[in-house]
Coordinates of C-alpha atoms and ligand atoms in Angstrom, one line a residue:
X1 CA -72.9 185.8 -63.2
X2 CA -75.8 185.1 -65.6
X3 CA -76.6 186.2 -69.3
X4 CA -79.0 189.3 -70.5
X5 CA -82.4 188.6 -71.0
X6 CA -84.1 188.9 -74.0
X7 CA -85.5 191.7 -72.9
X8 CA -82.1 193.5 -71.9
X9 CA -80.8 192.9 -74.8
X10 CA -83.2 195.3 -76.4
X11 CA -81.8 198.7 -76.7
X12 CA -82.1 201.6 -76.2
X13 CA -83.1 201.3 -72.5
X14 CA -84.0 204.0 -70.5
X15 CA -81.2 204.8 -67.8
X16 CA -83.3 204.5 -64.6
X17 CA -84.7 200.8 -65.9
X18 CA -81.1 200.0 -66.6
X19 CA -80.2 200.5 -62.9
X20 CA -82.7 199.8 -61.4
X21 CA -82.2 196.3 -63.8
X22 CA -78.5 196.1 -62.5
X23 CA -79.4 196.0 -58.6
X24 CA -78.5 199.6 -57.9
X25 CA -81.8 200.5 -56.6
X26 CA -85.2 200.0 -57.1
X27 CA -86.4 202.1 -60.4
X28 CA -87.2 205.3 -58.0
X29 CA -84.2 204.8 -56.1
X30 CA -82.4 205.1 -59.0
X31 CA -84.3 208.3 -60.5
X32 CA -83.1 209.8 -57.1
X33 CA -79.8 208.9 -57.4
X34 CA -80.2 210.5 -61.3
X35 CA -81.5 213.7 -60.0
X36 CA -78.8 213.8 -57.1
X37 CA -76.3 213.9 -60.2
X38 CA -74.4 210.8 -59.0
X39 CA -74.9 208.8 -62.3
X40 CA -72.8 209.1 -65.7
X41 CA -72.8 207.6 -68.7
X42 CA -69.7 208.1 -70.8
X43 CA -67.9 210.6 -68.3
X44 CA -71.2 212.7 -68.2
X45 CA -73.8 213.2 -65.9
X46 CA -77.3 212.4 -66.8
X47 CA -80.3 213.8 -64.9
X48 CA -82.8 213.5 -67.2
X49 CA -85.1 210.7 -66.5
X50 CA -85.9 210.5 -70.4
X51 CA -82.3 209.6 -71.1
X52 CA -81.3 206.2 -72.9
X53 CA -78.5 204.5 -73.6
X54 CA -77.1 200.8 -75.3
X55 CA -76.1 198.6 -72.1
X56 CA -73.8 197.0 -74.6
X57 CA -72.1 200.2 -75.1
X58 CA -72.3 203.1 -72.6
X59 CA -70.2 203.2 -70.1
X60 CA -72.6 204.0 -66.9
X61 CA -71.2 205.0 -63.5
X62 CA -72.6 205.7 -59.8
X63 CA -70.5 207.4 -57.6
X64 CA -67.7 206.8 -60.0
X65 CA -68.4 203.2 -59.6
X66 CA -69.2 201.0 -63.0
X67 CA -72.8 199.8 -63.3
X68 CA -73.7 196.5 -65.6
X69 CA -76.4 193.9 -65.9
X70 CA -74.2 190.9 -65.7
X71 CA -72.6 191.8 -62.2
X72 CA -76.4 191.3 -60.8
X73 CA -77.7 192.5 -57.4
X74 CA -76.6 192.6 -53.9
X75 CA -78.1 190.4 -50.7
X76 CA -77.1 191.1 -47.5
X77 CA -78.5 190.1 -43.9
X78 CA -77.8 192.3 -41.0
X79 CA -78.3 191.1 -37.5
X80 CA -79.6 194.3 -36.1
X81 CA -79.1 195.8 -32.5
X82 CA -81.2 197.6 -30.9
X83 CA -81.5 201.3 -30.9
X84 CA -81.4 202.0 -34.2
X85 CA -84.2 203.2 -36.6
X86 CA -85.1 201.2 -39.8
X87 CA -84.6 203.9 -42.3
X88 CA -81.5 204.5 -44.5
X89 CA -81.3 208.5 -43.2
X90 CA -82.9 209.9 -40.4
X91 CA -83.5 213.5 -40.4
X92 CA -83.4 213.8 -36.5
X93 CA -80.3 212.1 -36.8
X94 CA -80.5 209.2 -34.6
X95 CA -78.6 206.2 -35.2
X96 CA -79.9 204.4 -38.2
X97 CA -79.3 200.7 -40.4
X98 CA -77.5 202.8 -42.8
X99 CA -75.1 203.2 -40.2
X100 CA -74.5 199.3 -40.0
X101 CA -74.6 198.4 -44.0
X102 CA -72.0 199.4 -46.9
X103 CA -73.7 202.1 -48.7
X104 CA -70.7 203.6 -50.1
X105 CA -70.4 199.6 -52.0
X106 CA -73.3 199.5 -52.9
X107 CA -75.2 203.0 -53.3
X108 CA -78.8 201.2 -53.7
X109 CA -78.7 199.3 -51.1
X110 CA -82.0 199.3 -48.6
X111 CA -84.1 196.9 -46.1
X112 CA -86.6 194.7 -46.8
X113 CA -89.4 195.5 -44.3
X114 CA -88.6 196.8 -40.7
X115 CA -87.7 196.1 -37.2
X116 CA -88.8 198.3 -34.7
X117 CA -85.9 200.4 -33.0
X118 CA -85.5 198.3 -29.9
X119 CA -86.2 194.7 -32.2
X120 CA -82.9 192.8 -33.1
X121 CA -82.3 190.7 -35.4
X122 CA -82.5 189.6 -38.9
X123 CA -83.4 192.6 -41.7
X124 CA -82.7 191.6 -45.0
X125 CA -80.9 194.2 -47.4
X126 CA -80.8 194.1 -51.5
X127 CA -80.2 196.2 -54.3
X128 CA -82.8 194.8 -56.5
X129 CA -85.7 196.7 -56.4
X130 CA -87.9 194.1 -58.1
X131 CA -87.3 191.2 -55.2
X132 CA -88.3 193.6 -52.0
X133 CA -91.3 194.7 -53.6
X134 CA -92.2 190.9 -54.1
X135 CA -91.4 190.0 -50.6
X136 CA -93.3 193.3 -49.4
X137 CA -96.4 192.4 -51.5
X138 CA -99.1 190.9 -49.4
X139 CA -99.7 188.0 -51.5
X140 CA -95.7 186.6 -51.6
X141 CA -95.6 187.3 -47.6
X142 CA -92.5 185.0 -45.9
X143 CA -93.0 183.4 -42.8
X144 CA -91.2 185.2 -39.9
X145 CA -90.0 183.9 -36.4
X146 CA -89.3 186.0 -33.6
X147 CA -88.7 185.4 -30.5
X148 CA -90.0 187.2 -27.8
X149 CA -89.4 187.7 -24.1
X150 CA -92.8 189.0 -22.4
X151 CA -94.0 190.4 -18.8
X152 CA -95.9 187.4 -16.7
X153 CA -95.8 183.5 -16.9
X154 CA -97.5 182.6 -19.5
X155 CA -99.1 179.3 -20.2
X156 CA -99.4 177.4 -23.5
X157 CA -103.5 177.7 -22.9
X158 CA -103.6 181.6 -23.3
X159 CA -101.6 181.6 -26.8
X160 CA -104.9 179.6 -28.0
X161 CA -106.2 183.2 -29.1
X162 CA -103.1 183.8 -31.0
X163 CA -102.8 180.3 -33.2
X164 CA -106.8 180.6 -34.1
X165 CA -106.0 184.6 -35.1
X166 CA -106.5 187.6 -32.6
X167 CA -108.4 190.5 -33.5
X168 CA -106.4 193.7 -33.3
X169 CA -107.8 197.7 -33.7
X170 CA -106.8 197.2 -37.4
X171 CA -108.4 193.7 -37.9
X172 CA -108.4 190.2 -37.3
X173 CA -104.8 188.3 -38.2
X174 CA -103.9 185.0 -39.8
X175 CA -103.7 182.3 -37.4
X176 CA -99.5 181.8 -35.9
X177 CA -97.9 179.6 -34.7
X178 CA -96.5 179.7 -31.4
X179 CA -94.7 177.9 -28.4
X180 CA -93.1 178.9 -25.3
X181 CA -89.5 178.3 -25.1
X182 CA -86.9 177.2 -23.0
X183 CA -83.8 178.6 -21.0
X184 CA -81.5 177.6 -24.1
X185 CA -84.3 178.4 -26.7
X186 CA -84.2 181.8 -25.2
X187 CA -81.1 182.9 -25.6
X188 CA -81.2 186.1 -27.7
X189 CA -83.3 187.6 -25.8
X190 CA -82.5 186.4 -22.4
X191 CA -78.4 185.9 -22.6
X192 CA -78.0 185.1 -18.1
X193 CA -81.1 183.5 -18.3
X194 CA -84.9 184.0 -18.4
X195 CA -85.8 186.3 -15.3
X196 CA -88.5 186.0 -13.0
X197 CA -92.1 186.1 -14.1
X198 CA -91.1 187.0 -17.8
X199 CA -91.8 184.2 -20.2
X200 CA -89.9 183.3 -23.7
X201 CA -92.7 182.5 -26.5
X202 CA -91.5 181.8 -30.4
X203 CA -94.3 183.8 -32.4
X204 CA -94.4 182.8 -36.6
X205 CA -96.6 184.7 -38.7
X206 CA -96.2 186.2 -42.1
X207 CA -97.9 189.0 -42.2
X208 CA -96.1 192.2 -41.8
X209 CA -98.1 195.2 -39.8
X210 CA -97.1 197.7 -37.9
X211 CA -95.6 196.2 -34.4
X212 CA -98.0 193.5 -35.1
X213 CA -96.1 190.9 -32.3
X214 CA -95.8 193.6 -30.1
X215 CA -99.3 193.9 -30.5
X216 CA -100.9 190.1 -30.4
X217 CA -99.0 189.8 -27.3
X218 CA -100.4 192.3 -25.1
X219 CA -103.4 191.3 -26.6
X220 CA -103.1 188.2 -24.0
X221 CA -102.1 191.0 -21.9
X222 CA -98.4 189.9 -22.2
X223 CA -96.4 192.9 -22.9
X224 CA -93.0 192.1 -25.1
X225 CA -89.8 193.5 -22.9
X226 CA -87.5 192.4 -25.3
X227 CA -88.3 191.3 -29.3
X228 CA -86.1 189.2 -32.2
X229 CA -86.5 188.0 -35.2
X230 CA -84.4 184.8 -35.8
X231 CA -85.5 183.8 -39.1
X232 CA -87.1 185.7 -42.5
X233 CA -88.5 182.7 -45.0
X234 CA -86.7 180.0 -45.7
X235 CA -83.5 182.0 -44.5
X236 CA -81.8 182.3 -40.9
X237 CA -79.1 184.5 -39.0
X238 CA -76.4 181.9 -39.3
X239 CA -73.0 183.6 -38.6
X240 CA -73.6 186.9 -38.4
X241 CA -72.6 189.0 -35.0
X242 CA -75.2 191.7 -33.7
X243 CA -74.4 194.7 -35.5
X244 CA -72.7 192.7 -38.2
X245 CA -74.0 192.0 -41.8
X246 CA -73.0 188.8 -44.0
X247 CA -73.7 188.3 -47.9
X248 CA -76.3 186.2 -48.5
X249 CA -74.5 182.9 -50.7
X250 CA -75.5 181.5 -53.9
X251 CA -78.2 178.7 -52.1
X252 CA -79.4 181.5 -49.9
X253 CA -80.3 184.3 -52.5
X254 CA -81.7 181.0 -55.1
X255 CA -84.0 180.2 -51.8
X256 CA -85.1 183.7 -51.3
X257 CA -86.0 184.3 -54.9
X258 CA -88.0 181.2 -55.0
X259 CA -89.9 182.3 -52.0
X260 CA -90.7 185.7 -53.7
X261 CA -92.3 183.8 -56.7
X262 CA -95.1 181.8 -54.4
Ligands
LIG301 N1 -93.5 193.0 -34.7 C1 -93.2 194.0 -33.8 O1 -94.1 194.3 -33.0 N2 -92.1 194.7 -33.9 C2 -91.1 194.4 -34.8 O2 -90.1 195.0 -34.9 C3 -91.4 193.4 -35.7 C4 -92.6 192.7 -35.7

């Protein structure tokens, strides 16, 4: 629980900052969920992105659900499987996250970043529009470990590239870190044990393109065969299945919000 800020506490506030203020969604999130006709204030349902209203007063509901500014956002970590897309609805209707999360809880709910459809692993969701867009930004990037199990024995010596910062078609990256791993280091990606002439390597970087491990490993002309990401800043999978979720707890979501400030 925590108290309004000053700045709540002025009134009247538009309806889409007040959600997207509350952790329902991020502030276009929530003028989507205005124009789908899903939020009421008072019994009635407002579509009109100009409308304001006294969070001390109104009554607002999603989905029938009641909205306020003390109740605060959502956290959630799912440990993803793979095959499915990171999208919240997919139009070719292939299994997606939104499958795997509690939407109908908590209507705003979406991922921070993505995993490719075969990646497992940690995605972080949240209702508070303001923290992904931190975490997204280039300059508040967290640190992310994945672990990857690639074609070929690879030695220590040819990850060299990859710690001083490969060059990719879409530029040069920061340098990661990296190591290869052992049989019991391995184990999300290689349950019965590392096969012949693949190699398990731990990859850190924090920088978030587009299949970018994928990418620095074949690089090194290591393809990945299997990809997944055990950790997301200062935050790890602790406890959660594949294809289960957790809530983030008290320490975790302090952690995470201190890591979107630097
Ligand atoms: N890098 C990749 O190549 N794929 C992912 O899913 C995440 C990081």
């Amino acid at each position: 629980m925590r108290s309004l800020t000053e700045d709540e506490r002025l009134v009247p506030m538009r309806l889409q900052r007040f959600l997207a203020r509350a952790g329902v969604a991020s502030r276009r999130g929530s003028e989507g969920l205005m124009t789908a006709g899903r939020v009421t204030v008072n019994g009635e349902v407002k579509t009109e992105m100009g409308t304001k209203i006294d969070p001390l007063v109104d009554r607002v509901e999603v989905d029938g659900r009641p909205v306020s500014l003390i109740a605060g956002a959502t956290y959630l970590v799912l440990n993803k499987p793979s095959g499915y897309v990171t999208t919240m609805s997919d139009p070719q209707g292939r299994p997606c996250i939104a499958d795997l999360v509690p939407t109908d809880r908590y209507p705003g709910l979406y991922p921070v970043g993505r995993l490719d459809k075969d990646t497992t692993g940690f995605l972080l969701f949240t209702t508070d529009g303001d923290l992904g867009q931190a975490l997204l930004h280039p300059s508040h990037h967290v640190d992310k470990t994945y672990i990857a199990l690639v074609d070929g024995i690879l030695r220590d010596t040819e990850l060299e590239p990859l710690r001083h910062g490969i060059t990719l078609d879409d530029g040069p990256c920061q340098p990661a870190i990296c190591r290869i791993l052992s049989q019991r280091e391995a184990i999300e990606v290689a349950p019965a044990g590392i096969p012949a002439h693949t190699t398990a390597v731990e990859v850190i970087i924090h920088e978030g393109r587009k299949n970018q491990v994928k990418r620095m490993l074949s690089a090194i002309h290591h393809p990945v065969i299997k990809l997944h990401r055990s950790t997301f800043g200062p935050l790890s999978l602790n406890r959660v299945d594949r294809g289960s979720w957790r809530p983030l707890d008290h320490d975790e979501i302090d952690l995470l919000l201190h890591a979107a400030k630097h």
